[in-house]
mmCIF file of C-alpha atoms in Angstrom:
data_model
loop_
_atom_site.group_PDB
_atom_site.id
_atom_site.type_symbol
_atom_site.label_atom_id
_atom_site.label_comp_id
_atom_site.label_asym_id
_atom_site.label_seq_id
_atom_site.Cartn_x
_atom_site.Cartn_y
_atom_site.Cartn_z
ATOM 1 C CA LEU A 14 -166.383 -109.252 -19.152
ATOM 2 C CA ILE A 15 -169.145 -107.484 -19.602
ATOM 3 C CA GLU A 16 -167.936 -106.223 -23.498
ATOM 4 C CA SER A 17 -166.760 -110.333 -23.802
ATOM 5 C CA ALA A 18 -170.257 -111.792 -22.348
ATOM 6 C CA HIS A 19 -172.495 -108.987 -23.263
ATOM 7 C CA LYS A 20 -172.489 -107.659 -26.403
ATOM 8 C CA TYR A 21 -175.780 -106.881 -27.143
ATOM 9 C CA ALA A 22 -176.403 -105.179 -23.876
ATOM 10 C CA SER A 23 -176.966 -100.986 -24.788
ATOM 11 C CA LEU A 24 -173.693 -99.099 -23.751
ATOM 12 C CA ASP A 25 -175.319 -97.525 -20.833
ATOM 13 C CA VAL A 26 -176.289 -100.814 -19.672
ATOM 14 C CA ARG A 27 -172.565 -102.183 -20.014
ATOM 15 C CA PHE A 28 -171.445 -98.913 -18.345
ATOM 16 C CA LEU A 29 -173.610 -99.007 -15.359
ATOM 17 C CA TYR A 30 -172.929 -103.065 -15.116
ATOM 18 C CA ALA A 31 -168.698 -102.287 -15.559
ATOM 19 C CA ARG A 32 -168.721 -99.535 -13.241
ATOM 20 C CA LEU A 33 -170.872 -102.156 -10.840
ATOM 21 C CA THR A 34 -168.013 -104.986 -11.615
ATOM 22 C CA ALA A 35 -165.068 -102.626 -10.852
ATOM 23 C CA LEU A 36 -166.318 -101.429 -7.570
ATOM 24 C CA CYS A 37 -167.365 -104.840 -6.351
ATOM 25 C CA LEU A 38 -163.393 -105.707 -6.951
ATOM 26 C CA PHE A 39 -162.276 -103.167 -4.952
ATOM 27 C CA LEU A 40 -164.775 -102.562 -2.216
ATOM 28 C CA ASP A 41 -163.687 -106.567 -1.549
ATOM 29 C CA ASP A 42 -160.185 -105.933 -1.479
ATOM 30 C CA SER A 43 -160.290 -103.110 0.153
ATOM 31 C CA ILE A 44 -161.777 -104.591 3.413
ATOM 32 C CA GLU A 45 -158.459 -105.319 4.938
ATOM 33 C CA ASN A 46 -157.123 -101.709 3.787
ATOM 34 C CA GLY A 47 -159.195 -99.593 6.002
ATOM 35 C CA LEU A 48 -162.891 -99.661 4.808
ATOM 36 C CA PHE A 49 -164.095 -102.620 7.412
ATOM 37 C CA ASP A 50 -165.568 -100.247 9.886
ATOM 38 C CA ASP A 51 -167.813 -98.582 6.504
ATOM 39 C CA VAL A 52 -168.016 -101.982 4.523
ATOM 40 C CA ALA A 53 -169.812 -103.384 7.443
ATOM 41 C CA MET A 54 -172.125 -99.945 8.052
ATOM 42 C CA PHE A 55 -173.370 -100.333 4.244
ATOM 43 C CA SER A 56 -175.976 -102.123 3.994
ATOM 44 C CA HIS A 57 -177.365 -100.407 7.461
ATOM 45 C CA ARG A 58 -176.437 -97.200 6.244
ATOM 46 C CA MET A 59 -178.889 -97.520 3.295
ATOM 47 C CA TYR A 60 -182.233 -99.586 5.061
ATOM 48 C CA LEU A 61 -181.882 -96.308 6.908
ATOM 49 C CA GLY A 62 -181.911 -94.008 4.581
ATOM 50 C CA GLN A 63 -178.304 -92.518 6.023
ATOM 51 C CA LYS A 64 -175.727 -90.609 3.942
ATOM 52 C CA GLN A 65 -172.492 -93.276 2.863
ATOM 53 C CA GLN A 66 -169.596 -92.306 4.849
ATOM 54 C CA HIS A 67 -166.847 -93.471 1.932
ATOM 55 C CA PRO A 68 -167.348 -92.009 -1.782
ATOM 56 C CA VAL A 69 -165.895 -94.642 -3.179
ATOM 57 C CA LEU A 70 -169.267 -96.795 -1.132
ATOM 58 C CA ALA A 71 -171.218 -93.729 -1.920
ATOM 59 C CA LEU A 72 -170.926 -94.564 -5.872
ATOM 60 C CA TYR A 73 -171.749 -97.517 -5.828
ATOM 61 C CA GLN A 74 -174.938 -97.429 -4.041
ATOM 62 C CA ALA A 75 -175.870 -94.160 -6.441
ATOM 63 C CA THR A 76 -174.995 -96.822 -9.303
ATOM 64 C CA MET A 77 -177.456 -99.092 -8.134
ATOM 65 C CA GLN A 78 -180.355 -97.007 -7.686
ATOM 66 C CA GLU A 79 -179.351 -96.200 -11.714
ATOM 67 C CA LEU A 80 -179.314 -100.069 -11.946
ATOM 68 C CA SER A 81 -182.595 -100.307 -10.112
ATOM 69 C CA ASP A 82 -183.998 -97.204 -12.131
ATOM 70 C CA ILE A 83 -183.313 -99.119 -15.753
ATOM 71 C CA HIS A 84 -185.714 -101.897 -14.783
ATOM 72 C CA GLY A 85 -188.920 -99.488 -14.403
ATOM 73 C CA ASN A 86 -191.805 -101.935 -12.723
ATOM 74 C CA ASP A 87 -190.318 -105.360 -13.420
ATOM 75 C CA THR A 88 -189.622 -106.185 -9.731
ATOM 76 C CA VAL A 89 -188.678 -109.610 -10.496
ATOM 77 C CA LEU A 90 -185.511 -108.873 -13.017
ATOM 78 C CA ARG A 91 -184.776 -105.582 -10.331
ATOM 79 C CA ASP A 92 -184.930 -108.047 -7.664
ATOM 80 C CA LEU A 93 -182.304 -110.184 -9.585
ATOM 81 C CA ALA A 94 -179.799 -107.052 -10.850
ATOM 82 C CA VAL A 95 -179.731 -105.314 -7.660
ATOM 83 C CA LEU A 96 -179.992 -106.901 -4.272
ATOM 84 C CA PRO A 97 -176.991 -109.163 -5.030
ATOM 85 C CA PHE A 98 -174.980 -105.686 -4.757
ATOM 86 C CA ILE A 99 -176.055 -105.494 -1.616
ATOM 87 C CA VAL A 100 -175.242 -108.715 -0.154
ATOM 88 C CA HIS A 101 -172.505 -108.730 -1.755
ATOM 89 C CA ILE A 102 -170.860 -106.331 0.440
ATOM 90 C CA ASP A 103 -171.976 -107.904 3.886
ATOM 91 C CA ALA A 104 -170.963 -111.688 2.207
ATOM 92 C CA CYS A 105 -167.895 -109.995 1.680
ATOM 93 C CA MET A 106 -167.390 -109.951 5.313
ATOM 94 C CA ILE A 107 -168.910 -113.370 6.142
ATOM 95 C CA GLU A 108 -165.999 -114.365 3.886
ATOM 96 C CA MET A 109 -163.618 -112.337 5.120
ATOM 97 C CA THR A 110 -164.674 -113.904 8.942
ATOM 98 C CA LEU A 111 -165.534 -116.884 7.921
ATOM 99 C CA GLU A 112 -161.528 -117.795 6.074
ATOM 100 C CA VAL A 113 -159.587 -118.478 9.411
ATOM 101 C CA SER A 114 -161.738 -120.525 10.813
ATOM 102 C CA LEU A 115 -161.532 -123.075 7.925
ATOM 103 C CA ASN A 116 -158.727 -123.057 6.434
ATOM 104 C CA THR A 117 -156.252 -123.143 9.743
ATOM 105 C CA ARG A 118 -156.632 -126.180 10.772
ATOM 106 C CA GLY A 119 -154.964 -128.215 7.696
ATOM 107 C CA ASP A 120 -155.165 -127.923 3.702
ATOM 108 C CA THR A 121 -157.443 -129.605 1.158
ATOM 109 C CA ARG A 122 -154.067 -130.420 -1.175
ATOM 110 C CA ASP A 123 -152.414 -133.243 0.906
ATOM 111 C CA LYS A 124 -153.997 -136.070 2.661
ATOM 112 C CA THR A 125 -152.911 -135.771 6.315
ATOM 113 C CA SER A 126 -153.470 -132.137 6.739
ATOM 114 C CA GLN A 127 -157.466 -132.782 5.272
ATOM 115 C CA GLN A 128 -157.679 -135.161 8.626
ATOM 116 C CA ASN A 129 -157.285 -131.937 10.735
ATOM 117 C CA LEU A 130 -160.154 -129.560 8.255
ATOM 118 C CA PRO A 131 -163.276 -129.293 10.392
ATOM 119 C CA ALA A 132 -166.023 -130.660 8.531
ATOM 120 C CA LEU A 133 -168.210 -129.303 6.411
ATOM 121 C CA ALA A 134 -172.393 -129.286 5.255
ATOM 122 C CA PRO A 135 -172.175 -131.090 1.941
ATOM 123 C CA LYS A 136 -174.304 -128.136 0.955
ATOM 124 C CA PHE A 137 -172.069 -125.116 2.552
ATOM 125 C CA PRO A 138 -169.927 -124.378 -0.178
ATOM 126 C CA HIS A 139 -172.583 -123.427 -2.507
ATOM 127 C CA TYR A 140 -174.029 -121.568 0.153
ATOM 128 C CA LEU A 141 -171.618 -119.266 0.670
ATOM 129 C CA ARG A 142 -170.154 -119.138 -2.875
ATOM 130 C CA SER A 143 -173.816 -118.334 -3.818
ATOM 131 C CA LYS A 144 -173.602 -115.509 -0.904
ATOM 132 C CA SER A 145 -170.580 -113.803 -1.844
ATOM 133 C CA GLY A 146 -170.808 -114.499 -5.658
ATOM 134 C CA ILE A 147 -173.281 -111.584 -7.975
ATOM 135 C CA ALA A 148 -173.595 -114.310 -10.590
ATOM 136 C CA GLU A 149 -177.585 -113.051 -10.188
ATOM 137 C CA PRO A 150 -177.383 -109.437 -11.964
ATOM 138 C CA TYR A 151 -175.171 -111.071 -14.443
ATOM 139 C CA ALA A 152 -178.175 -113.533 -15.342
ATOM 140 C CA ALA A 153 -180.202 -110.673 -15.334
ATOM 141 C CA LEU A 154 -178.180 -108.790 -18.036
ATOM 142 C CA VAL A 155 -178.808 -111.517 -20.124
ATOM 143 C CA PHE A 156 -182.567 -111.094 -20.104
ATOM 144 C CA LYS A 157 -182.712 -107.312 -20.172
ATOM 145 C CA ALA A 158 -180.145 -105.991 -22.429
ATOM 146 C CA SER A 159 -181.435 -102.623 -22.422
ATOM 147 C CA LYS A 160 -184.084 -100.526 -20.754
ATOM 148 C CA GLU A 161 -186.542 -101.219 -23.146
ATOM 149 C CA GLN A 162 -185.899 -104.747 -23.986
ATOM 150 C CA GLU A 163 -189.401 -106.559 -22.159
ATOM 151 C CA LEU A 164 -188.667 -110.581 -22.297
ATOM 152 C CA PRO A 165 -191.546 -112.288 -20.641
ATOM 153 C CA LEU A 166 -190.865 -114.331 -17.279
ATOM 154 C CA ILE A 167 -192.400 -117.352 -18.040
ATOM 155 C CA ARG A 168 -189.889 -117.573 -20.715
ATOM 156 C CA TYR A 169 -186.571 -117.889 -19.190
ATOM 157 C CA VAL A 170 -187.199 -118.089 -15.398
ATOM 158 C CA ARG A 171 -187.121 -121.891 -15.998
ATOM 159 C CA ALA A 172 -183.342 -121.870 -16.520
ATOM 160 C CA LEU A 173 -182.470 -119.100 -14.124
ATOM 161 C CA PRO A 174 -180.739 -121.462 -11.317
ATOM 162 C CA ASP A 175 -178.697 -123.428 -13.836
ATOM 163 C CA LEU A 176 -178.094 -120.119 -15.468
ATOM 164 C CA LEU A 177 -176.531 -119.059 -11.926
ATOM 165 C CA PHE A 178 -174.695 -122.065 -11.319
ATOM 166 C CA PHE A 179 -172.786 -121.930 -14.732
ATOM 167 C CA LEU A 180 -171.952 -118.135 -14.153
ATOM 168 C CA GLU A 181 -170.471 -118.810 -10.614
ATOM 169 C CA VAL A 182 -168.645 -122.364 -11.609
ATOM 170 C CA ASN A 183 -167.343 -120.982 -14.996
ATOM 171 C CA ASN A 184 -165.770 -118.467 -12.916
ATOM 172 C CA ASP A 185 -164.367 -120.363 -10.146
ATOM 173 C CA VAL A 186 -162.760 -123.526 -12.387
ATOM 174 C CA LEU A 187 -161.493 -121.235 -14.483
ATOM 175 C CA SER A 188 -160.135 -118.967 -11.653
ATOM 176 C CA PHE A 189 -158.838 -121.684 -9.791
ATOM 177 C CA HIS A 190 -154.849 -121.639 -11.764
ATOM 178 C CA LYS A 191 -154.627 -118.280 -10.328
ATOM 179 C CA GLU A 192 -155.495 -118.821 -7.089
ATOM 180 C CA GLU A 193 -153.505 -122.194 -6.460
ATOM 181 C CA LEU A 194 -150.400 -119.931 -8.334
ATOM 182 C CA ALA A 195 -151.129 -117.199 -5.141
ATOM 183 C CA GLY A 196 -151.702 -120.073 -2.864
ATOM 184 C CA GLU A 197 -155.231 -119.504 -2.120
ATOM 185 C CA THR A 198 -157.440 -122.017 -0.504
ATOM 186 C CA HIS A 199 -160.575 -120.205 0.172
ATOM 187 C CA ASN A 200 -162.631 -120.919 -2.594
ATOM 188 C CA LEU A 201 -166.094 -122.802 -3.734
ATOM 189 C CA ILE A 202 -163.295 -125.894 -5.108
ATOM 190 C CA HIS A 203 -161.518 -126.710 -1.932
ATOM 191 C CA LEU A 204 -164.045 -125.992 0.271
ATOM 192 C CA ARG A 205 -165.898 -128.726 -1.762
ATOM 193 C CA THR A 206 -163.255 -130.721 -1.420
ATOM 194 C CA GLN A 207 -163.207 -130.079 2.409
ATOM 195 C CA SER A 208 -167.032 -131.013 2.472
ATOM 196 C CA LEU A 209 -166.396 -134.397 0.177
ATOM 197 C CA VAL A 210 -163.534 -135.911 2.311
ATOM 198 C CA SER A 211 -165.782 -135.364 5.394
ATOM 199 C CA VAL A 212 -168.384 -137.828 3.563
ATOM 200 C CA ARG A 213 -165.478 -139.612 2.573
ATOM 201 C CA ALA A 214 -166.004 -139.632 -1.266
ATOM 202 C CA LYS A 215 -164.071 -142.016 -2.857
ATOM 203 C CA GLY A 216 -161.608 -140.234 -5.193
ATOM 204 C CA THR A 217 -157.895 -140.907 -7.539
ATOM 205 C CA GLY A 218 -155.745 -140.488 -4.930
ATOM 206 C CA PRO A 219 -153.840 -142.761 -2.460
ATOM 207 C CA ASP A 220 -156.022 -145.247 -0.623
ATOM 208 C CA GLY A 221 -159.073 -143.430 -3.087
ATOM 209 C CA HIS A 222 -158.796 -140.445 -1.564
ATOM 210 C CA TRP A 223 -160.645 -137.147 -2.362
ATOM 211 C CA THR A 224 -158.382 -134.688 -4.167
ATOM 212 C CA THR A 225 -159.153 -131.568 -5.068
ATOM 213 C CA GLN A 226 -158.664 -132.088 -9.118
ATOM 214 C CA ASP A 227 -161.490 -134.794 -8.260
ATOM 215 C CA THR A 228 -163.226 -131.701 -7.651
ATOM 216 C CA VAL A 229 -162.450 -130.093 -10.298
ATOM 217 C CA GLN A 230 -163.255 -133.059 -12.517
ATOM 218 C CA LEU A 231 -166.989 -133.541 -11.065
ATOM 219 C CA LEU A 232 -167.271 -129.200 -11.291
ATOM 220 C CA CYS A 233 -166.574 -129.298 -15.396
ATOM 221 C CA ASN A 234 -168.692 -132.438 -15.855
ATOM 222 C CA GLU A 235 -171.292 -130.507 -14.201
ATOM 223 C CA LEU A 236 -170.850 -127.788 -16.142
ATOM 224 C CA SER A 237 -171.246 -129.831 -18.900
ATOM 225 C CA GLU A 238 -174.690 -131.110 -18.187
ATOM 226 C CA THR A 239 -175.609 -127.809 -16.925
ATOM 227 C CA VAL A 240 -174.576 -125.924 -20.100
ATOM 228 C CA LEU A 241 -176.388 -128.480 -22.585
ATOM 229 C CA ARG A 242 -179.764 -128.250 -20.310
ATOM 230 C CA ILE A 243 -179.617 -124.376 -20.243
ATOM 231 C CA ASP A 244 -179.356 -124.754 -24.326
ATOM 232 C CA GLY A 245 -181.770 -126.962 -24.550
ATOM 233 C CA LEU A 246 -184.113 -125.192 -22.123
ATOM 234 C CA PHE A 247 -183.499 -121.872 -25.046
ATOM 235 C CA GLN A 248 -183.837 -124.518 -27.901
ATOM 236 C CA LEU A 249 -180.484 -122.545 -29.062
ATOM 237 C CA GLU A 250 -179.720 -125.070 -31.520
ATOM 238 C CA LYS A 251 -183.033 -124.762 -33.503
ATOM 239 C CA CYS A 252 -183.055 -121.166 -32.892
ATOM 240 C CA GLU A 253 -179.347 -120.736 -34.998
ATOM 241 C CA ARG A 254 -181.188 -122.614 -37.761
ATOM 242 C CA LYS A 255 -183.574 -120.308 -38.281
ATOM 243 C CA MET A 256 -181.431 -116.965 -37.607
ATOM 244 C CA ARG A 257 -179.460 -118.923 -41.070
ATOM 245 C CA GLY A 258 -182.220 -119.407 -42.360
ATOM 246 C CA GLU A 259 -182.118 -123.219 -42.609
ATOM 247 C CA LEU A 260 -185.262 -124.433 -40.872
ATOM 248 C CA GLU A 261 -188.585 -125.166 -42.860
ATOM 249 C CA GLU A 262 -192.334 -125.699 -41.846
ATOM 250 C CA LYS A 263 -191.448 -129.363 -40.774
ATOM 251 C CA ASP A 264 -189.220 -128.832 -38.791
ATOM 252 C CA GLY A 265 -190.881 -125.969 -36.779
ATOM 253 C CA VAL A 266 -189.592 -122.924 -37.961
ATOM 254 C CA ASP A 267 -193.388 -121.348 -36.876
ATOM 255 C CA ASP A 268 -192.583 -122.153 -33.308
ATOM 256 C CA LEU A 269 -189.722 -120.120 -32.292
ATOM 257 C CA ASP A 270 -190.519 -116.454 -32.271
ATOM 258 C CA ASP A 271 -188.620 -113.227 -31.932
ATOM 259 C CA VAL A 272 -188.646 -113.430 -28.135
ATOM 260 C CA ASP A 273 -187.107 -117.226 -28.172
ATOM 261 C CA LEU A 274 -184.194 -115.905 -31.029
ATOM 262 C CA GLN A 275 -183.315 -112.578 -28.583
ATOM 263 C CA ILE A 276 -183.264 -115.156 -25.369
ATOM 264 C CA ALA A 277 -181.374 -117.184 -27.595
ATOM 265 C CA ARG A 278 -179.035 -114.746 -29.309
ATOM 266 C CA GLN A 279 -177.811 -113.566 -25.324
ATOM 267 C CA TRP A 280 -177.344 -116.857 -24.123
ATOM 268 C CA ARG A 281 -175.040 -117.312 -26.619
ATOM 269 C CA ILE A 282 -173.111 -114.755 -26.132
ATOM 270 C CA ALA A 283 -173.016 -114.478 -22.502
ATOM 271 C CA ARG A 284 -171.905 -118.579 -22.410
ATOM 272 C CA ASP A 285 -169.099 -118.215 -24.897
ATOM 273 C CA GLY A 286 -168.043 -114.761 -23.753
ATOM 274 C CA ASN A 287 -167.749 -115.841 -20.418
ATOM 275 C CA ILE A 288 -165.529 -118.510 -21.347
ATOM 276 C CA ALA A 289 -163.084 -116.266 -23.583
ATOM 277 C CA TYR A 290 -162.947 -113.960 -21.004
ATOM 278 C CA HIS A 291 -161.187 -115.867 -18.495
ATOM 279 C CA LEU A 292 -159.379 -116.746 -21.507
ATOM 280 C CA ASP A 293 -157.527 -114.076 -22.676
ATOM 281 C CA CYS A 294 -157.424 -112.438 -19.807
ATOM 282 C CA LYS A 295 -153.693 -112.167 -18.158
ATOM 283 C CA ARG A 296 -155.035 -112.068 -14.983
ATOM 284 C CA TYR A 297 -156.248 -115.587 -14.963
ATOM 285 C CA LYS A 298 -152.741 -116.773 -16.274
ATOM 286 C CA LEU A 299 -154.166 -119.012 -18.940
ATOM 287 C CA GLU A 300 -152.619 -118.828 -22.022
ATOM 288 C CA PHE A 301 -151.973 -122.589 -21.929
ATOM 289 C CA LEU A 302 -154.815 -123.440 -21.806
ATOM 290 C CA LYS A 303 -156.442 -121.121 -24.759
ATOM 291 C CA GLN A 304 -153.766 -122.883 -26.928
ATOM 292 C CA ALA A 305 -154.351 -126.170 -25.871
ATOM 293 C CA VAL A 306 -158.245 -124.891 -26.870
ATOM 294 C CA MET A 307 -156.840 -123.301 -29.603
ATOM 295 C CA ASP A 308 -155.055 -126.796 -31.016
ATOM 296 C CA GLY A 309 -158.527 -128.644 -30.504
ATOM 297 C CA ASN A 310 -157.145 -130.278 -27.430
#
């Protein structure tokens, strides 16, 4: 993912993110396999300055400290890049605790079973997703490709909510096929389906009931709109025309400076790289979708 979506990042930054990403995946998968107590105490020990008892958690904390150092005195980007890795550990515990209570009474894929599901507030699926996900560090990486790079906050902060939505939901939509094959139902798509069923949203299922496929289509539409907004905020098309030498003075070529071009360039590779990573990675089992894209479908 780091190599695909953040090619402009320096080697040291890419290495830190790759290490943290791998550790997050390992810890998330290991909570139920002997690490529960240590993971549960991770943030507490960190806040009190106590030593982490498990070597993997000690490495995780040390790597976060290295990432913090990369950001120097840039408080905003440091908070975006580092804090979510701390919250992620606690959120995994929350997610595991909620998984049983949210999914034991029904299945969002079955109309009859849907009636047994507990009602969810419409915003709850995205709330839980934002807690357990770690989109913010990868958003920060779009604007801090190296220790030396300094991009003014005012140029990109307005796009952050949309950028976070893209990173989270793009992953969830492109992970959905793999999770369906594995029988997983505790994800954004099933939870949002559950919340929309709760408010009796009209869908394409029998008798107009809302289905998971309706949710997938809804999220795809929202993703498309989000990407277009980010492209517009970063003046992507105009910046790329300037980089290709196609802009003239009458087109506003002088309105764009090096900072605009850097942000546009790094956003483009992050946008396309995130999608390409999911299509190329065998973990997601999307060979059929990649072929359809290549065939122009």
